[in-house]
Structures are given as C-alpha cells and as structure tokens.
C-alpha cells in the first residue's frame, strides 16, 4: 500500500507503509542522547529537502553526499522503530556522509522557539511568545531555535529577516548548520571574534582532547571546515553573497568571477593624516535565490533587473554544428541593497587611492561569484590646510605692526596638537615659513613632509592714523 503526505500544499510520496514512525522533535526537557544508526540517504527533487522523493538518488550511509543533491539522512533508533531525519539540505551544502550525521542526529531535532526582544537573538527573553516546533515563525521575529545537543540557531529578526521566508523550528533544526552557527557567532562577527570562537571550540572538540570520540571528532571536522572558510576574507565574502555551491565551484575553477564595481567615498584630511576606520555603505545587486519560479511576498519585492547571462547555443555552419556563446536575459530575480563595508584609511593616504574588497562586488551575476568592490578615496576640502604631495600648506594673517616688529602665533594641527611658530624682525608680505616634519606622513610611518605657512600682511585702512598710533 502506498501513502502520500500533504506538505505545504503539495503531496509528497513517502513510499510503502511501514510500522516505523518518524520523529523530529524533542520533549521540553530536551533530547536524550541515544545511539542512532544510519539507514540511508534519501534524495529529493527540486533542490528542496521537503520535495518529492527521488529513489534513484538514494545512497548508502558511507557514500559522500556531494554538492548539488538535496534530501536528508534517515537514521534509526536502536531502542525503537522510530526514524529520525538528520541534515536535511538543499543543493547548496558542504559534502558529508550520513554515517557521520546519524552519530550526532540529536542535534537535528527541535526543542522549541525562544523569542527575544530588541531585534537581537541576545535580546531580553520574551517567554510568553515562545512557540512549539511546528508553528510558523515570522522571519522578522528575533530569537533562537533551540535544538537537541545544545545546538542554537540564532535569528536576529527585524530588518535582517526582510528577505527571508517564514520558517518552522522543525525545518531549521533538521537542516544543515550555517558556518557561523558551527562557530557560535553572528554573521556580523569580526575576524578576531571568529578566531577566538574557533580556539575556544578546539579546546573542547579537538581529537586530542576527546580521546577520538566519534561524535566529537565529527563535530570538530565541521568546526574546522567552517573556520577555514570564514577565516579567509575572500572565501567568507563569496559564502555570504553566493553560498557554498558557488564557493566550491570557484575554488575548483568551475565558476567565473563576476564584474567588479567602483564607488567613491569622501574622506577628510584628518582621516588621511591620522588614519581612521570608517563605516560606509556601498550599493550592490544580489540574486534573490529561490525566486526563479516562485511568487512569494519576498520574491515579489525583488524588482531589480539581473545582469544578462551567457548561454551556449548550437549554430549550424555549412556541414558543421558549432557552439556559440550568446548573451541572454536572465530568468533570475534580483534586488538592490546597501552593503556595509569597513574602510581602513591608512596614515598618509592620498586623494585617488583605492581599496579593494574581494568578492563583495556591486553586481552578483547569476552563476558567477561576486566581483570585487573597488573603493576610491576622494579628499574633501579642508578649511585651514591644503595638501601638496606630502607637504601641507596654510596661511596666517598678521598686522603691519607684527610684520615690522615680529610676531608669535599658534595653530591647531590635524591631530589636535598645538603648533607654536613666529618670526622676529621684518616679515615680508607673502613670506613663507617652513616647519620641518609637520606635513603629511609618508606610508613609511617614520617619515613626514613639511608644513609651509604663508604670511599675509593686513594693511591699515588709514595710513596717517596708523603712523600716529605707532609713535605713541
């Protein structure tokens, strides 16, 4: 006898009736750690782990599940006839084996949704808004999915969820952990935070510390792989924008790099003199993944035209048929977003200098990894100083009396220091004073240009009256 199950409006083939039941959630007190063995890899169609079963794609437990396959590992309990789904994945995932995943199948089972406030998974707990595993959660809600084995899936919500679909904790816990989740950090984590998280987890899960426990060894392999990608600036940028599948294809020279984009950022002379970290936003176009055929609310907001794609077509030339590369309109849907970038304006930077951010390009072409963002520094006009190479120029106005008898002045430098200068005796109009080593720094921090001060003499409006005052 054959059975069908209704899943999100579509009937999914489950195969012959079996007395074995599938379990996918834990009691409120948590999941008991039990020995689970692998049954098989169950393949699905359409790059959707909830899609219809594709029996011909099923694999044995020891076989590697490579990129491009969707489905889930089916694991069996040693104490009952129950079945557990582990690592339900789309086509965009890391390679793995179900024999390893079933060892840690408890991590793929759901306990509950824990709601928080403040648009942060670390915000104040709101237990009255907690939900069961099967409830549909608005992606704009902040909180975290609590799964078995201490696994936590953080959801910042609010604006972060604008481009996400509603979800259930059941699906989230059953799915593959993101690389950030493997390390227990947010997607906005700094390089330092990522490194610290890896070191902390290594102290617990490294095989030298765990006596080669198979479950903990499997966890360490996942942690190490996550760090190898997130610890590399270029790979992390590709993962954030394009996902794992394109990243692996790019690393194996199977994916092309998209077009780079250039943008200008205005910086002050103070920034160039002192060096400064600046937070800016650069526009970029992203492919709305999963929206090629779908018309969800999220996909309808994707109203930016995607870049054309390249397609190979067969062309007959006489008795020969050749492949010709042509540009065709993309069938994907795209959107525009402002992407935050942190600029390090180095001491001694110049107008027109460029900073390159790998794989954070402003145009993500379908089937291509993001190009680079090239940021050009544009120096803004300063009220007091003018730059000429590594030298600085400024002006001071002195009276005719000071021009004849001498003067003393102070000025505030670009780093806030007070500079004292002056001249004894006669100062000619437009005379230029030089103060060594007070100009712009070179890229060599031990070197500096010079500061030049032009003296402008303010002439009296009434000469005879001024002479009378000088005689007193």
CSV table of C-alpha atoms in Angstrom, one decimal:
chain,number,residue,atom,x,y,z
A,1,UNK,CA,0.0,0.0,0.0
A,2,UNK,CA,1.4,3.4,-1.0
A,3,UNK,CA,1.0,6.6,1.1
A,4,UNK,CA,1.1,10.3,0.4
A,5,UNK,CA,1.6,13.2,2.9
A,6,UNK,CA,0.4,16.8,2.3
A,7,UNK,CA,3.4,19.1,2.8
A,8,UNK,CA,3.0,22.9,2.2
A,9,UNK,CA,0.2,22.3,-0.3
A,10,UNK,CA,1.9,19.5,-2.3
A,11,UNK,CA,1.6,15.8,-1.9
A,12,UNK,CA,4.9,14.1,-1.2
A,13,UNK,CA,5.5,10.4,-1.9
A,14,UNK,CA,6.5,8.5,1.3
A,15,UNK,CA,6.9,5.0,-0.1
A,16,UNK,CA,5.4,1.8,1.2
A,17,UNK,CA,3.6,1.8,4.5
A,18,UNK,CA,5.9,0.9,7.4
A,19,UNK,CA,5.3,0.4,11.1
A,20,UNK,CA,8.3,2.8,11.7
A,21,UNK,CA,7.3,6.3,12.6
A,22,UNK,CA,9.4,9.4,12.0
A,23,UNK,CA,10.3,11.7,15.0
A,24,UNK,CA,11.7,15.1,14.5
A,25,UNK,CA,11.2,17.0,17.8
A,26,UNK,CA,12.3,16.6,21.4
A,27,UNK,CA,10.3,16.9,24.7
A,28,UNK,CA,10.5,20.2,26.5
A,29,UNK,CA,13.2,18.9,28.9
A,30,UNK,CA,15.5,18.2,25.9
A,31,UNK,CA,16.6,15.2,23.8
A,32,UNK,CA,18.1,12.1,25.3
A,33,UNK,CA,21.4,11.2,23.7
A,34,UNK,CA,20.8,7.7,22.2
A,35,UNK,CA,22.7,5.5,19.8
A,36,UNK,CA,21.3,6.1,16.3
A,37,UNK,CA,22.4,4.2,13.3
A,38,UNK,CA,22.2,5.3,9.7
A,39,UNK,CA,19.5,3.8,7.4
A,40,UNK,CA,20.2,5.6,4.1
A,41,UNK,CA,20.5,8.9,2.3
A,42,UNK,CA,17.0,9.8,1.0
A,43,UNK,CA,17.2,12.0,-2.1
A,44,UNK,CA,14.6,14.6,-3.1
A,45,UNK,CA,13.9,16.6,-6.2
A,46,UNK,CA,14.0,20.3,-7.0
A,47,UNK,CA,16.9,21.1,-4.6
A,48,UNK,CA,14.3,21.1,-1.8
A,49,UNK,CA,14.7,18.7,1.2
A,50,UNK,CA,10.9,18.7,1.6
A,51,UNK,CA,10.5,17.9,-2.1
A,52,UNK,CA,9.2,14.6,-3.6
A,53,UNK,CA,11.4,11.6,-3.1
A,54,UNK,CA,13.8,10.6,-5.8
A,55,UNK,CA,14.5,6.9,-5.0
A,56,UNK,CA,17.1,6.5,-7.8
A,57,UNK,CA,19.3,9.0,-6.0
A,58,UNK,CA,19.3,7.3,-2.6
A,59,UNK,CA,22.8,6.4,-1.3
A,60,UNK,CA,24.3,4.1,1.2
A,61,UNK,CA,25.5,5.6,4.6
A,62,UNK,CA,29.2,5.5,3.8
A,63,UNK,CA,28.8,7.3,0.4
A,64,UNK,CA,29.6,11.0,0.2
A,65,UNK,CA,26.7,13.4,-0.4
A,66,UNK,CA,28.2,16.0,-2.8
A,67,UNK,CA,27.1,19.4,-3.8
A,68,UNK,CA,24.0,19.5,-6.0
A,69,UNK,CA,22.0,16.8,-4.2
A,70,UNK,CA,19.0,17.6,-1.9
A,71,UNK,CA,17.4,15.4,0.7
A,72,UNK,CA,18.1,14.1,4.2
A,73,UNK,CA,19.8,11.3,6.2
A,74,UNK,CA,17.4,8.8,7.7
A,75,UNK,CA,18.6,7.4,11.0
A,76,UNK,CA,17.2,4.6,13.1
A,77,UNK,CA,16.9,4.4,16.9
A,78,UNK,CA,18.4,1.2,18.4
A,79,UNK,CA,15.6,1.1,21.1
A,80,UNK,CA,12.5,1.5,18.9
A,81,UNK,CA,11.2,1.5,15.3
A,82,UNK,CA,11.3,5.3,15.1
A,83,UNK,CA,13.1,7.2,12.3
A,84,UNK,CA,15.0,10.5,12.6
A,85,UNK,CA,15.8,13.0,9.8
A,86,UNK,CA,19.2,14.4,10.0
A,87,UNK,CA,20.9,17.2,8.0
A,88,UNK,CA,18.1,18.0,5.6
A,89,UNK,CA,19.8,20.0,2.9
A,90,UNK,CA,19.1,21.8,-0.4
A,91,UNK,CA,21.6,21.5,-3.2
A,92,UNK,CA,23.8,24.2,-1.6
A,93,UNK,CA,25.7,22.4,1.2
A,94,UNK,CA,29.0,21.0,2.3
A,95,UNK,CA,29.9,17.4,1.3
A,96,UNK,CA,29.1,14.9,4.1
A,97,UNK,CA,28.3,11.3,4.9
A,98,UNK,CA,25.1,10.1,6.6
A,99,UNK,CA,27.1,7.6,8.7
A,100,UNK,CA,28.7,10.6,10.4
A,101,UNK,CA,25.5,12.7,10.6
A,102,UNK,CA,23.5,10.0,12.3
A,103,UNK,CA,26.1,9.8,15.1
A,104,UNK,CA,25.0,13.3,16.0
A,105,UNK,CA,21.4,13.1,14.9
A,106,UNK,CA,20.2,14.5,18.2
A,107,UNK,CA,21.5,18.0,17.0
A,108,UNK,CA,18.9,17.9,14.2
A,109,UNK,CA,15.9,17.6,16.5
A,110,UNK,CA,13.8,20.5,17.6
A,111,UNK,CA,13.0,21.5,21.2
A,112,UNK,CA,11.4,25.0,20.9
A,113,UNK,CA,11.4,28.6,19.6
A,114,UNK,CA,12.8,31.0,22.2
A,115,UNK,CA,11.6,34.6,21.5
A,116,UNK,CA,13.7,37.6,22.4
A,117,UNK,CA,13.3,41.4,22.0
A,118,UNK,CA,15.5,44.2,20.7
A,119,UNK,CA,15.9,42.8,17.2
A,120,UNK,CA,18.7,40.5,18.6
A,121,UNK,CA,19.0,36.9,19.4
A,122,UNK,CA,20.8,38.0,22.5
A,123,UNK,CA,18.0,40.4,23.5
A,124,UNK,CA,15.7,40.2,26.5
A,125,UNK,CA,13.8,36.9,26.6
A,126,UNK,CA,10.1,37.0,26.0
A,127,UNK,CA,9.0,33.5,27.1
A,128,UNK,CA,5.3,34.4,26.7
A,129,UNK,CA,6.0,34.4,22.9
A,130,UNK,CA,7.8,31.1,22.7
A,131,UNK,CA,6.4,28.7,20.1
A,132,UNK,CA,6.3,25.0,19.5
A,133,UNK,CA,8.4,23.3,16.9
A,134,UNK,CA,5.7,23.1,14.2
A,135,UNK,CA,4.5,26.7,14.5
A,136,UNK,CA,5.3,29.1,11.6
A,137,UNK,CA,7.6,31.9,12.6
A,138,UNK,CA,7.7,35.3,11.1
A,139,UNK,CA,11.3,35.9,9.9
A,140,UNK,CA,11.2,39.4,11.3
A,141,UNK,CA,10.8,38.0,14.9
A,142,UNK,CA,14.1,37.9,16.9
A,143,UNK,CA,15.1,34.9,19.0
A,144,UNK,CA,16.6,31.5,18.5
A,145,UNK,CA,15.7,27.9,17.7
A,146,UNK,CA,16.7,25.5,20.5
A,147,UNK,CA,17.7,22.2,19.1
A,148,UNK,CA,19.0,19.0,20.7
A,149,UNK,CA,22.5,18.5,21.8
A,150,UNK,CA,22.8,22.2,22.9
A,151,UNK,CA,22.6,23.4,19.3
A,152,UNK,CA,21.3,27.0,19.0
A,153,UNK,CA,20.2,28.7,15.7
A,154,UNK,CA,20.2,32.5,16.1
A,155,UNK,CA,17.7,34.7,14.4
A,156,UNK,CA,18.2,38.4,14.7
A,157,UNK,CA,14.9,39.2,13.0
A,158,UNK,CA,13.6,42.7,12.3
A,159,UNK,CA,15.3,44.2,9.2
A,160,UNK,CA,17.5,41.1,8.9
A,161,UNK,CA,14.5,38.9,8.2
A,162,UNK,CA,13.1,41.1,5.5
A,163,UNK,CA,14.4,38.9,2.7
A,164,UNK,CA,13.8,35.6,4.4
A,165,UNK,CA,10.8,33.2,4.2
A,166,UNK,CA,8.6,32.2,7.3
A,167,UNK,CA,10.0,29.1,8.9
A,168,UNK,CA,9.4,26.4,11.4
A,169,UNK,CA,11.9,25.4,14.1
A,170,UNK,CA,11.4,21.8,12.9
A,171,UNK,CA,12.8,22.6,9.4
A,172,UNK,CA,15.6,24.9,10.9
A,173,UNK,CA,16.8,22.2,13.3
A,174,UNK,CA,16.7,19.4,10.7
A,175,UNK,CA,18.7,21.5,8.3
A,176,UNK,CA,22.5,21.9,7.9
A,177,UNK,CA,24.1,24.4,10.3
A,178,UNK,CA,25.4,27.6,8.7
A,179,UNK,CA,29.2,28.2,9.0
A,180,UNK,CA,28.5,30.9,11.6
A,181,UNK,CA,26.3,28.6,13.6
A,182,UNK,CA,29.1,26.0,13.7
A,183,UNK,CA,31.3,28.5,15.4
A,184,UNK,CA,28.5,30.0,17.6
A,185,UNK,CA,28.9,33.6,16.2
A,186,UNK,CA,26.7,36.1,14.3
A,187,UNK,CA,27.2,36.7,10.6
A,188,UNK,CA,28.4,40.2,11.5
A,189,UNK,CA,31.3,38.8,13.7
A,190,UNK,CA,34.7,40.3,13.3
A,191,UNK,CA,37.8,38.3,12.2
A,192,UNK,CA,39.0,38.4,15.7
A,193,UNK,CA,35.7,37.0,17.1
A,194,UNK,CA,35.8,34.2,14.6
A,195,UNK,CA,39.3,33.2,15.5
A,196,UNK,CA,38.5,33.4,19.2
A,197,UNK,CA,35.4,31.2,18.8
A,198,UNK,CA,37.4,28.6,16.9
A,199,UNK,CA,40.1,28.4,19.5
A,200,UNK,CA,37.5,28.1,22.3
A,201,UNK,CA,35.7,25.2,20.5
A,202,UNK,CA,39.0,23.5,19.6
A,203,UNK,CA,39.8,23.2,23.3
A,204,UNK,CA,36.6,21.1,23.7
A,205,UNK,CA,36.3,19.2,20.5
A,206,UNK,CA,39.9,18.5,19.2
A,207,UNK,CA,40.5,14.8,18.9
A,208,UNK,CA,43.5,15.1,21.3
A,209,UNK,CA,41.1,16.3,23.9
A,210,UNK,CA,38.2,13.8,23.2
A,211,UNK,CA,40.1,10.5,23.0
A,212,UNK,CA,38.9,10.1,19.4
A,213,UNK,CA,35.2,10.0,20.4
A,214,UNK,CA,33.5,9.6,17.0
A,215,UNK,CA,30.7,12.1,17.7
A,216,UNK,CA,33.0,14.9,19.0
A,217,UNK,CA,35.5,14.1,16.2
A,218,UNK,CA,32.8,14.6,13.6
A,219,UNK,CA,31.8,17.9,15.3
A,220,UNK,CA,35.5,19.1,15.2
A,221,UNK,CA,35.7,18.4,11.4
A,222,UNK,CA,32.6,20.6,10.9
A,223,UNK,CA,34.1,23.4,13.2
A,224,UNK,CA,37.4,23.3,11.4
A,225,UNK,CA,35.8,23.5,7.9
A,226,UNK,CA,33.7,26.4,9.0
A,227,UNK,CA,36.8,28.2,10.3
A,228,UNK,CA,38.8,27.5,7.1
A,229,UNK,CA,36.2,29.4,5.1
A,230,UNK,CA,35.2,32.2,7.5
A,231,UNK,CA,38.8,32.8,8.4
A,232,UNK,CA,39.6,33.6,4.8
A,233,UNK,CA,38.3,37.1,3.8
A,234,UNK,CA,37.7,36.2,0.1
A,235,UNK,CA,36.0,32.9,0.8
A,236,UNK,CA,33.9,34.4,3.5
A,237,UNK,CA,32.7,37.1,1.1
A,238,UNK,CA,31.7,34.5,-1.5
A,239,UNK,CA,29.9,32.4,1.1
A,240,UNK,CA,27.9,35.4,2.4
A,241,UNK,CA,26.8,36.5,-1.0
A,242,UNK,CA,26.6,33.4,-3.2
A,243,UNK,CA,26.5,30.3,-0.9
A,244,UNK,CA,28.6,27.2,-0.6
A,245,UNK,CA,27.9,25.7,-4.0
A,246,UNK,CA,29.4,28.6,-5.9
A,247,UNK,CA,32.2,28.9,-3.5
A,248,UNK,CA,33.3,25.3,-4.1
A,249,UNK,CA,32.9,25.7,-7.8
A,250,UNK,CA,35.1,28.8,-7.7
A,251,UNK,CA,37.8,27.1,-5.6
A,252,UNK,CA,37.8,24.3,-8.2
A,253,UNK,CA,38.0,26.8,-11.1
A,254,UNK,CA,34.5,25.8,-12.3
A,255,UNK,CA,32.8,29.2,-11.7
A,256,UNK,CA,33.7,32.6,-13.2
A,257,UNK,CA,34.2,35.8,-11.3
A,258,UNK,CA,31.6,38.5,-11.8
A,259,UNK,CA,32.2,42.1,-12.8
A,260,UNK,CA,33.8,44.4,-10.2
A,261,UNK,CA,32.3,47.7,-9.3
A,262,UNK,CA,33.9,51.0,-8.3
A,263,UNK,CA,32.5,53.5,-5.9
A,264,UNK,CA,33.8,56.8,-4.4
A,265,UNK,CA,34.0,57.6,-0.7
A,266,UNK,CA,34.7,61.1,0.7
A,267,UNK,CA,37.3,61.3,3.4
A,268,UNK,CA,38.7,64.2,5.4
A,269,UNK,CA,42.3,65.4,5.5
A,270,UNK,CA,42.2,64.5,9.2
A,271,UNK,CA,41.4,60.9,8.3
A,272,UNK,CA,44.3,60.8,5.9
A,273,UNK,CA,46.7,62.4,8.4
A,274,UNK,CA,45.8,60.2,11.4
A,275,UNK,CA,44.5,57.0,9.9
A,276,UNK,CA,40.9,56.0,10.5
A,277,UNK,CA,38.4,53.2,10.4
A,278,UNK,CA,35.3,54.3,8.5
A,279,UNK,CA,32.0,52.5,8.2
A,280,UNK,CA,30.4,53.1,4.8
A,281,UNK,CA,27.6,51.5,2.7
A,282,UNK,CA,28.1,50.6,-0.9
A,283,UNK,CA,25.2,49.6,-3.2
A,284,UNK,CA,25.1,46.1,-4.7
A,285,UNK,CA,22.7,44.0,-6.6
A,286,UNK,CA,22.0,40.4,-5.3
A,287,UNK,CA,20.2,37.5,-6.9
A,288,UNK,CA,17.1,36.5,-4.9
A,289,UNK,CA,17.9,32.8,-4.6
A,290,UNK,CA,14.9,30.5,-4.8
A,291,UNK,CA,12.8,33.1,-6.6
A,292,UNK,CA,13.2,32.0,-10.2
A,293,UNK,CA,9.7,30.4,-10.3
A,294,UNK,CA,8.2,31.5,-7.0
A,295,UNK,CA,5.9,34.4,-6.3
A,296,UNK,CA,6.1,34.8,-2.5
A,297,UNK,CA,5.9,38.1,-0.8
A,298,UNK,CA,9.7,38.2,-0.6
A,299,UNK,CA,10.2,37.3,-4.2
A,300,UNK,CA,7.7,40.0,-5.4
A,301,UNK,CA,9.9,42.6,-3.7
A,302,UNK,CA,12.9,41.6,-6.0
A,303,UNK,CA,12.3,44.2,-8.7
A,304,UNK,CA,15.8,44.9,-9.9
A,305,UNK,CA,16.9,43.6,-13.3
A,306,UNK,CA,19.6,41.0,-13.1
A,307,UNK,CA,22.6,41.1,-15.4
A,308,UNK,CA,22.4,39.1,-18.6
A,309,UNK,CA,23.7,35.5,-18.6
A,310,UNK,CA,25.9,33.8,-21.1
A,311,UNK,CA,24.4,30.8,-22.8
A,312,UNK,CA,25.8,28.3,-25.3
A,313,UNK,CA,23.7,27.6,-28.4
A,314,UNK,CA,24.3,25.3,-31.3
A,315,UNK,CA,24.8,27.0,-34.6
A,316,UNK,CA,25.0,25.3,-38.0
A,317,UNK,CA,27.8,26.5,-40.2
A,318,UNK,CA,27.7,24.5,-43.5
A,319,UNK,CA,28.0,20.9,-42.7
A,320,UNK,CA,29.3,21.6,-39.2
A,321,UNK,CA,27.4,22.3,-35.9
A,322,UNK,CA,29.3,24.6,-33.5
A,323,UNK,CA,28.6,26.0,-30.1
A,324,UNK,CA,28.3,29.8,-29.9
A,325,UNK,CA,28.3,31.8,-26.7
A,326,UNK,CA,25.5,34.4,-26.6
A,327,UNK,CA,24.1,36.9,-24.0
A,328,UNK,CA,20.5,36.3,-22.9
A,329,UNK,CA,18.3,38.0,-20.4
A,330,UNK,CA,18.4,36.4,-17.0
A,331,UNK,CA,15.4,34.5,-15.7
A,332,UNK,CA,16.5,35.2,-12.1
A,333,UNK,CA,15.1,37.9,-9.9
A,334,UNK,CA,17.4,40.5,-8.2
A,335,UNK,CA,17.3,43.2,-5.6
A,336,UNK,CA,19.4,46.1,-4.6
A,337,UNK,CA,20.8,46.5,-1.1
A,338,UNK,CA,23.3,48.8,0.8
A,339,UNK,CA,26.2,46.6,1.9
A,340,UNK,CA,28.2,47.8,4.9
A,341,UNK,CA,32.0,48.0,4.4
A,342,UNK,CA,34.7,49.0,6.9
A,343,UNK,CA,37.4,51.1,5.3
A,344,UNK,CA,40.9,51.4,6.9
A,345,UNK,CA,42.1,54.8,5.7
A,346,UNK,CA,45.9,54.5,6.4
A,347,UNK,CA,48.1,57.3,7.6
A,348,UNK,CA,49.4,59.2,4.6
A,349,UNK,CA,46.7,58.0,2.2
A,350,UNK,CA,46.3,60.2,-0.8
A,351,UNK,CA,43.4,61.5,-2.9
A,352,UNK,CA,42.5,58.9,-5.5
A,353,UNK,CA,44.0,55.9,-3.6
A,354,UNK,CA,41.9,52.7,-4.0
A,355,UNK,CA,40.9,50.0,-1.6
A,356,UNK,CA,39.9,46.6,-3.0
A,357,UNK,CA,37.4,44.3,-1.2
A,358,UNK,CA,37.5,40.9,-2.7
A,359,UNK,CA,34.2,39.2,-3.8
A,360,UNK,CA,31.9,41.9,-2.4
A,361,UNK,CA,31.0,43.2,-5.8
A,362,UNK,CA,28.1,45.5,-6.5
A,363,UNK,CA,26.7,43.1,-9.2
A,364,UNK,CA,26.2,39.5,-8.4
A,365,UNK,CA,25.7,37.9,-11.8
A,366,UNK,CA,23.7,34.6,-11.8
A,367,UNK,CA,26.1,31.6,-11.8
A,368,UNK,CA,29.1,33.8,-11.1
A,369,UNK,CA,30.8,34.5,-7.8
A,370,UNK,CA,30.7,38.2,-6.8
A,371,UNK,CA,33.3,40.5,-8.3
A,372,UNK,CA,35.4,43.0,-6.2
A,373,UNK,CA,34.3,46.3,-4.7
A,374,UNK,CA,36.9,49.0,-5.6
A,375,UNK,CA,36.6,52.0,-3.3
A,376,UNK,CA,38.2,55.2,-4.4
A,377,UNK,CA,39.2,57.8,-1.7
A,378,UNK,CA,38.1,61.3,-2.5
A,379,UNK,CA,39.7,64.0,-0.3
A,380,UNK,CA,37.3,66.7,0.9
A,381,UNK,CA,38.4,70.4,1.0
A,382,UNK,CA,39.8,71.5,4.4
A,383,UNK,CA,39.0,74.9,5.9
A,384,UNK,CA,42.6,75.5,7.0
A,385,UNK,CA,45.1,73.2,5.3
A,386,UNK,CA,45.9,72.4,1.6
A,387,UNK,CA,47.8,69.4,0.7
A,388,UNK,CA,50.6,69.2,-2.0
A,389,UNK,CA,52.0,65.7,-2.1
A,390,UNK,CA,53.4,65.0,1.4
A,391,UNK,CA,53.6,68.7,2.3
A,392,UNK,CA,50.9,70.8,4.0
A,393,UNK,CA,50.2,74.5,3.3
A,394,UNK,CA,48.3,77.0,5.3
A,395,UNK,CA,48.0,80.8,5.7
A,396,UNK,CA,48.2,83.2,8.7
A,397,UNK,CA,47.2,86.9,8.7
A,398,UNK,CA,49.4,89.3,10.6
A,399,UNK,CA,49.2,93.1,11.2
A,400,UNK,CA,51.6,95.6,9.6
A,401,UNK,CA,53.0,96.2,13.1
A,402,UNK,CA,53.7,92.5,13.5
A,403,UNK,CA,55.2,92.4,10.0
A,404,UNK,CA,57.7,95.2,11.1
A,405,UNK,CA,58.4,94.1,14.7
A,406,UNK,CA,57.9,90.4,14.7
A,407,UNK,CA,55.0,88.1,15.9
A,408,UNK,CA,54.1,84.8,17.6
A,409,UNK,CA,51.2,82.6,16.7
A,410,UNK,CA,49.7,79.1,17.3
A,411,UNK,CA,47.6,76.8,15.1
A,412,UNK,CA,45.8,73.5,15.8
A,413,UNK,CA,47.2,70.7,13.7
A,414,UNK,CA,45.2,67.9,12.1
A,415,UNK,CA,45.9,65.6,15.1
A,416,UNK,CA,44.8,68.2,17.6
A,417,UNK,CA,48.2,69.3,18.7
A,418,UNK,CA,49.1,73.0,19.1
A,419,UNK,CA,51.9,74.2,16.9
A,420,UNK,CA,53.8,77.3,18.1
A,421,UNK,CA,55.5,79.5,15.5
A,422,UNK,CA,56.6,83.1,14.9
A,423,UNK,CA,59.3,85.4,13.4
A,424,UNK,CA,61.5,88.1,14.9
A,425,UNK,CA,62.1,91.2,12.8
A,426,UNK,CA,60.6,92.2,9.5
A,427,UNK,CA,58.3,89.7,7.7
A,428,UNK,CA,57.8,90.5,4.0
A,429,UNK,CA,54.3,90.2,2.6
A,430,UNK,CA,53.6,86.6,1.4
A,431,UNK,CA,56.7,85.3,3.0
A,432,UNK,CA,56.6,81.5,3.6
A,433,UNK,CA,57.7,79.9,6.8
A,434,UNK,CA,58.7,76.2,6.8
A,435,UNK,CA,58.3,73.9,9.8
A,436,UNK,CA,60.1,70.6,9.1
A,437,UNK,CA,58.4,67.2,9.7
A,438,UNK,CA,55.0,68.7,10.3
A,439,UNK,CA,53.5,67.8,7.0
A,440,UNK,CA,51.7,64.6,5.9
A,441,UNK,CA,53.0,61.2,7.0
A,442,UNK,CA,54.5,59.0,4.3
A,443,UNK,CA,53.5,55.4,4.0
A,444,UNK,CA,56.7,54.9,6.0
A,445,UNK,CA,55.5,56.0,9.5
A,446,UNK,CA,58.9,57.4,10.4
A,447,UNK,CA,58.8,59.9,7.6
A,448,UNK,CA,56.8,63.1,7.2
A,449,UNK,CA,56.6,66.0,4.8
A,450,UNK,CA,56.9,69.7,5.8
A,451,UNK,CA,54.4,72.4,6.9
A,452,UNK,CA,54.5,75.7,5.0
A,453,UNK,CA,52.9,78.8,6.4
A,454,UNK,CA,52.3,81.8,4.1
A,455,UNK,CA,52.2,85.2,5.9
A,456,UNK,CA,49.6,87.7,4.7
A,457,UNK,CA,50.1,91.2,5.9
A,458,UNK,CA,46.9,93.1,6.7
A,459,UNK,CA,47.4,96.7,5.7
A,460,UNK,CA,45.8,99.6,7.7
A,461,UNK,CA,42.9,101.4,6.1
A,462,UNK,CA,44.0,104.8,7.4
A,463,UNK,CA,47.8,105.2,7.0
A,464,UNK,CA,48.4,108.6,8.8
A,465,UNK,CA,46.3,107.5,11.7
A,466,UNK,CA,48.2,104.2,11.9
A,467,UNK,CA,51.5,106.2,11.9
A,468,UNK,CA,50.3,108.3,14.8
A,469,UNK,CA,49.4,105.2,16.8
A,470,UNK,CA,52.9,103.8,16.1
A,471,UNK,CA,54.6,106.9,17.5
A,472,UNK,CA,52.8,106.6,20.9
